[in-house]
PDB file of C-alpha atoms in Angstrom:
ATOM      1  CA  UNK A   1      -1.613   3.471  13.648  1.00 46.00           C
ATOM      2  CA  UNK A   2      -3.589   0.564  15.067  1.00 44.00           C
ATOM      3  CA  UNK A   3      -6.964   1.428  12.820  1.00 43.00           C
ATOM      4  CA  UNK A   4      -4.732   1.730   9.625  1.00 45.00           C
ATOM      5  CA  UNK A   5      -3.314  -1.307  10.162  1.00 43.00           C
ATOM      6  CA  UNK A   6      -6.542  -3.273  10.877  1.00 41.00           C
ATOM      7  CA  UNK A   7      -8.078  -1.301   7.588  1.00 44.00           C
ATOM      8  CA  UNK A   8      -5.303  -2.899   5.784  1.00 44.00           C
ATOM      9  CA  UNK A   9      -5.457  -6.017   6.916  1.00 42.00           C
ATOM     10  CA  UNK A  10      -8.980  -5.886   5.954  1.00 40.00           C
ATOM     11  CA  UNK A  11      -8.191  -4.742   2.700  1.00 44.00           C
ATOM     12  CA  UNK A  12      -5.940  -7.626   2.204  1.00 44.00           C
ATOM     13  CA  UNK A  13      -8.645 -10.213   3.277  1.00 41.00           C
ATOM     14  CA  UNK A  14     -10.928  -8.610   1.165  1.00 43.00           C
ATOM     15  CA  UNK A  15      -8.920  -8.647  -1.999  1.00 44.00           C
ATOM     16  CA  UNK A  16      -8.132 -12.328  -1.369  1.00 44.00           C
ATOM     17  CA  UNK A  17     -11.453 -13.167  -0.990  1.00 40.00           C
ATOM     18  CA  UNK A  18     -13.366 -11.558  -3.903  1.00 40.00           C
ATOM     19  CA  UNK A  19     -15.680 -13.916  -5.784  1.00 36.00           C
ATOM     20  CA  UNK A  20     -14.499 -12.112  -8.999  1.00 38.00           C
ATOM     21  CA  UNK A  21     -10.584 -12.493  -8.854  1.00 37.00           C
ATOM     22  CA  UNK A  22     -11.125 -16.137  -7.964  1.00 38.00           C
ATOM     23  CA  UNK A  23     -13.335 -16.956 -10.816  1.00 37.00           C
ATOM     24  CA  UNK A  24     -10.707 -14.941 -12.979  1.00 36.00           C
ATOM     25  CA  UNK A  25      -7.960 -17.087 -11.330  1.00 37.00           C
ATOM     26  CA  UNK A  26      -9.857 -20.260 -12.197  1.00 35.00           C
ATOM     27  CA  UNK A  27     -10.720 -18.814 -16.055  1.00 35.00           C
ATOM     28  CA  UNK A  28      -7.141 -17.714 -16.429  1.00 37.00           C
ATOM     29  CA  UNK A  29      -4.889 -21.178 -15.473  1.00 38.00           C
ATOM     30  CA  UNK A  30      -7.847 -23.603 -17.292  1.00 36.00           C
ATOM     31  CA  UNK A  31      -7.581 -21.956 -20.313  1.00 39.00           C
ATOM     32  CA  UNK A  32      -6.779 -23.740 -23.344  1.00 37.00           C
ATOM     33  CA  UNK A  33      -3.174 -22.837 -24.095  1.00 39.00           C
ATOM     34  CA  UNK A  34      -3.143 -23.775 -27.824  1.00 40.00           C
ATOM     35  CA  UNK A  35      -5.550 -20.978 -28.359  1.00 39.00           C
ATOM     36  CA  UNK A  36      -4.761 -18.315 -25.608  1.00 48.00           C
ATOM     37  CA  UNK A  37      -1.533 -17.990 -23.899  1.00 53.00           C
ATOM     38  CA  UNK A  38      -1.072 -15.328 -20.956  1.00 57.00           C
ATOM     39  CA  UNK A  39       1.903 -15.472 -19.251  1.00 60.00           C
ATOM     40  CA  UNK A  40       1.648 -16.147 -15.429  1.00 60.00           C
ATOM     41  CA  UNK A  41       4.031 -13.589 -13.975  1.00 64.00           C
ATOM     42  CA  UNK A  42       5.588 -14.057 -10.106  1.00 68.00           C
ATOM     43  CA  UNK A  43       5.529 -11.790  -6.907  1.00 69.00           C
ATOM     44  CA  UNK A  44       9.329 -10.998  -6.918  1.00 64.00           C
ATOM     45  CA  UNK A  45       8.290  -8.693  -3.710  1.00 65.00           C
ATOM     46  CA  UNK A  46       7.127 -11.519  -2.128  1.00 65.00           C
ATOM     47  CA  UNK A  47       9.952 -12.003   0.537  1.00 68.00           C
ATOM     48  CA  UNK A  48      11.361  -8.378  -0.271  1.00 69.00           C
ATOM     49  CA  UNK A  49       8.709  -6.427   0.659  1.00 76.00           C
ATOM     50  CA  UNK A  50      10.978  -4.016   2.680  1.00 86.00           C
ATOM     51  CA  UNK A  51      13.108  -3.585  -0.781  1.00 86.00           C
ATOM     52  CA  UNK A  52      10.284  -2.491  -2.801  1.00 85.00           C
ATOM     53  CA  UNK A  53      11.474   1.051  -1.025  1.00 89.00           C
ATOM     54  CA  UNK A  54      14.689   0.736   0.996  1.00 91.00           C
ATOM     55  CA  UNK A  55      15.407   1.912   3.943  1.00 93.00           C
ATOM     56  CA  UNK A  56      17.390   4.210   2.887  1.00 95.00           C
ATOM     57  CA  UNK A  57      15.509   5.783   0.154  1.00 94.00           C
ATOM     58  CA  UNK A  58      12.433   6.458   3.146  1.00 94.00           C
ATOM     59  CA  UNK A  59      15.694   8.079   5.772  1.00 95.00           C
ATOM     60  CA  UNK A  60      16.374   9.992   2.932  1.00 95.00           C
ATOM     61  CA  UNK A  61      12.863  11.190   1.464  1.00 94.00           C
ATOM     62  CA  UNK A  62      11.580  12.011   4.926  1.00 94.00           C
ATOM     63  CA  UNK A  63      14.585  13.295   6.480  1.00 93.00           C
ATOM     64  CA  UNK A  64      14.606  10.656   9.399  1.00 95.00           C
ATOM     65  CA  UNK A  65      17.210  10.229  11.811  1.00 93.00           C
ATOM     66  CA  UNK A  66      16.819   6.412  12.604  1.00 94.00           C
ATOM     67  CA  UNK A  67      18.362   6.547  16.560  1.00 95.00           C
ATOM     68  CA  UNK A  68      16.450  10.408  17.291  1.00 92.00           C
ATOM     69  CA  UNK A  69      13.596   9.504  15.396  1.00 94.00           C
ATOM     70  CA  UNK A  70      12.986   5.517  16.927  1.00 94.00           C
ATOM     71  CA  UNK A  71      12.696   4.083  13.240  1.00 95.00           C
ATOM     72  CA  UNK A  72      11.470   0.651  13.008  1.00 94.00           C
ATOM     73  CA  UNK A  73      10.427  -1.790  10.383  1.00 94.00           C
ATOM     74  CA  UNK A  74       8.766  -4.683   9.878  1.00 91.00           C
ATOM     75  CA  UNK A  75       8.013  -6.754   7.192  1.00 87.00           C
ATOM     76  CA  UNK A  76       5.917 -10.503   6.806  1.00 82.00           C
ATOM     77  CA  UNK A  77       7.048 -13.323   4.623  1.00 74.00           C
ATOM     78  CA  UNK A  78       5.567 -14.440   1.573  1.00 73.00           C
ATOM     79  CA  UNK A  79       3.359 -11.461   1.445  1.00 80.00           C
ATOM     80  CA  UNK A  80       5.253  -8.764   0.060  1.00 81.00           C
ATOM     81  CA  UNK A  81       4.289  -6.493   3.252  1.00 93.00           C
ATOM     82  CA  UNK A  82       6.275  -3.794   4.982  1.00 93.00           C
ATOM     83  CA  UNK A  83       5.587  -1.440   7.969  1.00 95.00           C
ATOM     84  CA  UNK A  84       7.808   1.359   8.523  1.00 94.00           C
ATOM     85  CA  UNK A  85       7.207   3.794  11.724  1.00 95.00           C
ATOM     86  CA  UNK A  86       8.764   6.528  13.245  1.00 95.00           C
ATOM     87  CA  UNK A  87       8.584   9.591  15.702  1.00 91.00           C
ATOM     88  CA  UNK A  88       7.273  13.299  14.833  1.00 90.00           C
ATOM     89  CA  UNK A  89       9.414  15.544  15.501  1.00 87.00           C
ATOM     90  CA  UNK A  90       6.747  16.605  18.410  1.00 80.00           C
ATOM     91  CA  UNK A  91       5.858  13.132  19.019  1.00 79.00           C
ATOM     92  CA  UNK A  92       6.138  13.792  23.239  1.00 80.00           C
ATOM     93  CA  UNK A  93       3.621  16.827  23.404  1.00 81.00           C
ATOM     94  CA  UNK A  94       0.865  14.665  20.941  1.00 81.00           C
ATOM     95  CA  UNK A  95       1.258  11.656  23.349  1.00 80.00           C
ATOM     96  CA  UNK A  96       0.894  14.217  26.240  1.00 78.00           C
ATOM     97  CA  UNK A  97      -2.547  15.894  24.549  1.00 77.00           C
ATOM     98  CA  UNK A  98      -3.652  12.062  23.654  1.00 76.00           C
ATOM     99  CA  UNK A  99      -3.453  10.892  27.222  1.00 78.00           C
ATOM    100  CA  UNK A 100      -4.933  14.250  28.594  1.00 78.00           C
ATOM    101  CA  UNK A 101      -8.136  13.519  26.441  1.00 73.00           C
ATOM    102  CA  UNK A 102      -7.511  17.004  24.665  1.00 66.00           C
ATOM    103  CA  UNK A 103      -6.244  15.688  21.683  1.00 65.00           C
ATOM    104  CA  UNK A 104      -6.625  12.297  19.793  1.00 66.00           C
ATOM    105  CA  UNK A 105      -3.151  12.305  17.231  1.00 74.00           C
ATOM    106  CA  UNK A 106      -0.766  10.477  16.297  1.00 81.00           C
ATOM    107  CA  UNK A 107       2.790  10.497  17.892  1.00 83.00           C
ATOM    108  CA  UNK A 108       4.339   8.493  14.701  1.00 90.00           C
ATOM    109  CA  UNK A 109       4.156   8.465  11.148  1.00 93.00           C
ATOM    110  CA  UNK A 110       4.354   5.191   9.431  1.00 95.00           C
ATOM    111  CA  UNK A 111       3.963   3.829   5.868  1.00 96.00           C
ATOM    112  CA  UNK A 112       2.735   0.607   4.854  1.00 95.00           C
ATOM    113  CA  UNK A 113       3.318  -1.064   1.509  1.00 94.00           C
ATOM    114  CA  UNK A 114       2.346  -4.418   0.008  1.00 91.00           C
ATOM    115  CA  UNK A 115       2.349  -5.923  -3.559  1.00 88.00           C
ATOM    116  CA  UNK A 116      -0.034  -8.412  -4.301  1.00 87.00           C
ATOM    117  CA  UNK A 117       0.556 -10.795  -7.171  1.00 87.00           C
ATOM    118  CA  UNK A 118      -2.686 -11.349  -9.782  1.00 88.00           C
ATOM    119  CA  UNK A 119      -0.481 -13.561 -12.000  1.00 86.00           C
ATOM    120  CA  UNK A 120      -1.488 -11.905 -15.297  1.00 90.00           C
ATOM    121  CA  UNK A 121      -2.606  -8.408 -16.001  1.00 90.00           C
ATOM    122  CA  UNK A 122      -6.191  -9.368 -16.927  1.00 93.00           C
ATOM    123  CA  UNK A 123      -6.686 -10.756 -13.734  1.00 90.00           C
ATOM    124  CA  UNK A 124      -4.950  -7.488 -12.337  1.00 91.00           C
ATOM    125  CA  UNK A 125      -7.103  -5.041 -14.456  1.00 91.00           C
ATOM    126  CA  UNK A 126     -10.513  -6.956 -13.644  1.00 92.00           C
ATOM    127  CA  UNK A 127      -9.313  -6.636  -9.792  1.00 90.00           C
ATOM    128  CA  UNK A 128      -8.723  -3.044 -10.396  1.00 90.00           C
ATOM    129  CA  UNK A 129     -12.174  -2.415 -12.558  1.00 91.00           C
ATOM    130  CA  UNK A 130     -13.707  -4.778  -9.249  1.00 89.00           C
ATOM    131  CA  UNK A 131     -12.241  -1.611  -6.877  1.00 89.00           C
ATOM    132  CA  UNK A 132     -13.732   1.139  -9.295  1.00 89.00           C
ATOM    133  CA  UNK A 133     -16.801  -0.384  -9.563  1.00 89.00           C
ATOM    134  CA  UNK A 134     -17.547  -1.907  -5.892  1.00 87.00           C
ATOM    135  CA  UNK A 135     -15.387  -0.093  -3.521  1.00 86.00           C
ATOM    136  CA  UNK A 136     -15.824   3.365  -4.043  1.00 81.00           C
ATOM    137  CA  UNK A 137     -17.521   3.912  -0.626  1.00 85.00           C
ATOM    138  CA  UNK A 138     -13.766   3.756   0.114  1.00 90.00           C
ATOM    139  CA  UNK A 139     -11.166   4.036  -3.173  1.00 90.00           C
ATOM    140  CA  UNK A 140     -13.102   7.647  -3.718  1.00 87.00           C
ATOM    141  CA  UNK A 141     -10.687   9.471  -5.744  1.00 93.00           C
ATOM    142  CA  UNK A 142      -9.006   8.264  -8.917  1.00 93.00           C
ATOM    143  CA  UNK A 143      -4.934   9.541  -9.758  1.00 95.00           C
ATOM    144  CA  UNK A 144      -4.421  10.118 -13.150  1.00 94.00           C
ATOM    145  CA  UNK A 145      -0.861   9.165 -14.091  1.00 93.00           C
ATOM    146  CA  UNK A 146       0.473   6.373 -12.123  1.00 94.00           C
ATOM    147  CA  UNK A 147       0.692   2.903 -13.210  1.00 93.00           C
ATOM    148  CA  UNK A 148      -2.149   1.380 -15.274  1.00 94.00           C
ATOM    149  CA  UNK A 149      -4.476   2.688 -13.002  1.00 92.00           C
ATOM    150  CA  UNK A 150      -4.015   4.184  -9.510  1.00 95.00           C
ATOM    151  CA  UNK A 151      -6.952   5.102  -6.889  1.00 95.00           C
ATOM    152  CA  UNK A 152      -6.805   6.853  -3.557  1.00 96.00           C
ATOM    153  CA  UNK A 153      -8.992   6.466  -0.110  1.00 95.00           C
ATOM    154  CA  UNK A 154      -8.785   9.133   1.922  1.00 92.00           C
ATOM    155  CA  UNK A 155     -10.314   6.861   4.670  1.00 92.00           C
ATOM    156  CA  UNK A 156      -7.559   4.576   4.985  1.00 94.00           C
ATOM    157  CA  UNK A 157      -5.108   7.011   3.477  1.00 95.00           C
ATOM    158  CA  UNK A 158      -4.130   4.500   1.135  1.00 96.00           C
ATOM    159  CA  UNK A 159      -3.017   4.336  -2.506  1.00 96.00           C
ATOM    160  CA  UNK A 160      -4.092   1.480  -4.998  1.00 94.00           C
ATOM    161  CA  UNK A 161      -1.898   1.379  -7.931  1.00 95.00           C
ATOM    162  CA  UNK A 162      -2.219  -1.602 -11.201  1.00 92.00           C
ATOM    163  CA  UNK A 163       1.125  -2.385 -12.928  1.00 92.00           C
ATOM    164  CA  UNK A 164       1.038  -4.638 -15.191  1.00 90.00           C
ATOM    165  CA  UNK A 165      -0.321  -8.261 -13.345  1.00 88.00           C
ATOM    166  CA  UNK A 166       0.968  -6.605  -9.831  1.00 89.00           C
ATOM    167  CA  UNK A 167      -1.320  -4.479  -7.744  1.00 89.00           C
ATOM    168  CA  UNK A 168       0.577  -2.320  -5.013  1.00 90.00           C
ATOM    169  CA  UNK A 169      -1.219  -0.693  -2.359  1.00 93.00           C
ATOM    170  CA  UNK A 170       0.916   2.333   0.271  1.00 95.00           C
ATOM    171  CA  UNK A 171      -0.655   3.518   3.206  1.00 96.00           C
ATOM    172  CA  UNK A 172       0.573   6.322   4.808  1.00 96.00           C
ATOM    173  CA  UNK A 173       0.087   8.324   7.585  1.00 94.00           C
ATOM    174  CA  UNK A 174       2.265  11.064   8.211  1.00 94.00           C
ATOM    175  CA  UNK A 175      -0.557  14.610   8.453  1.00 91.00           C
ATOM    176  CA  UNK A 176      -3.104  15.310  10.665  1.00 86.00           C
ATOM    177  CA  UNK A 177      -5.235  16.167   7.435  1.00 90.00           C
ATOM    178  CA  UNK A 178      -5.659  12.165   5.392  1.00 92.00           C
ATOM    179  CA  UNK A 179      -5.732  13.768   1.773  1.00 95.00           C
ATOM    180  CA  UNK A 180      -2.407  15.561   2.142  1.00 94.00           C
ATOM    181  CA  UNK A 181      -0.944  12.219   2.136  1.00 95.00           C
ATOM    182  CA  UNK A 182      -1.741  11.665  -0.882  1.00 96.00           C
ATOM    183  CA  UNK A 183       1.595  13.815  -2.075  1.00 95.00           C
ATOM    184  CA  UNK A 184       3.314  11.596  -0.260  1.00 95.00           C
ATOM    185  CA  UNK A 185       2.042   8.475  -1.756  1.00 96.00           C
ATOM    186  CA  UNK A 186       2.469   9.651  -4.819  1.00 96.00           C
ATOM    187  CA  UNK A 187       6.362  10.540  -4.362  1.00 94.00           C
ATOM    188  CA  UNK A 188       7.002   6.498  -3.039  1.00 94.00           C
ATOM    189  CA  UNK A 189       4.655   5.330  -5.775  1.00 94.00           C
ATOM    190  CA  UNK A 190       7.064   7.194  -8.589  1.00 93.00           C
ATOM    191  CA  UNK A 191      10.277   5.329  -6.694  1.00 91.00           C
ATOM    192  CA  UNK A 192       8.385   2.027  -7.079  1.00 91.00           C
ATOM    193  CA  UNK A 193       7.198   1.848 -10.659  1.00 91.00           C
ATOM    194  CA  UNK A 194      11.159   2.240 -11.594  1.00 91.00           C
ATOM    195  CA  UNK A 195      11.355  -0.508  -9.940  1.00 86.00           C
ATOM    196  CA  UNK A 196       8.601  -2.898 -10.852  1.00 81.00           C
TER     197      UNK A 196
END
């Protein structure tokens, strides 16, 4: 849980810090208005980041019972994050194998989501073009049907989907094998786009 946490973190750093959606940023609010208007959209996910799924639709999707199963969430403010973890159901033998040495696996699933805001979907489809074109030592496999554009990492088990100017990104990591994840992320991805 620890390394897919630091890989998003990373992920996030990274996607601040790219020369290109900076320059795009700069291009994009200095432009003349009388001959090209694009509408600078908000982050309504920014302080809701929990709400983007709710509680209650992951209890329900995943069968989790919240006092048996030691659900938790967290979320940060003003960066439309949220970190949800729980218990497998054989959470005490994995911890058992992990501290033996026999076994390195996870005792609890989690799922990590976070929208980030590119104000306008230029900006948002030149970020996502800047993951196709640059990244794919980790975004490796592209979805077909989700969003404007949606790519996978089996590395970080983590989804990448463009909507409109917003850019969503779920980790999860509920298998032992990363890609069959995927399914998973693709069944909270379809919950979100109603929503967004």
């Amino acid at each position: 849980m620890r390394l897919t946490l630091f890989a998003l973190l990373l992920l996030l750093a990274a996607c601040q810090q790219n020369p290109a959606s900076e320059n795009t940023q700069t291009s994009a609010t200095s432009a003349d208005t009388s001959t090209q208007k694009q509408a600078i959209h908000g982050n309504p996910w920014l302080d809701a980041g929990c709400q983007l799924v709710t509680q209650k639709e992951i209890v329900e999707m995943f069968s989790i019972d919240i006092q048996r199963d030691a659900y938790n969430e967290r979320s940060l403010a003003e960066r439309g994050y949220c970190l949800r973890y729980w218990n497998k159901p054989d959470w005490a033998a994995r911890e058992n194998a992990s501290m033996k040495g026999s076994q390195a696996v996870s005792s609890r699933n989690s799922i990590a989501t976070q929208v980030l805001d590119f104000r306008t979907p230029e900006m948002a489809r030149q970020q996502y073009d800047y993951y196709v074109k640059n990244r794919g030592d980790v975004y490796n496999e592209r979805v077909e049907g989700l969003g404007d554009g949606a790519l996978w990492s089996n590395s970080t088990t983590t989804l990448l989907v463009w909507k409109n100017h917003l850019c969503f990104q779920i980790t999860v990591d509920m298998t032992d094998q990363p890609h069959d994840n995927l399914e998973k992320a693709k069944a909270l991805t379809a919950l979100i786009l109603k929503k967004i």
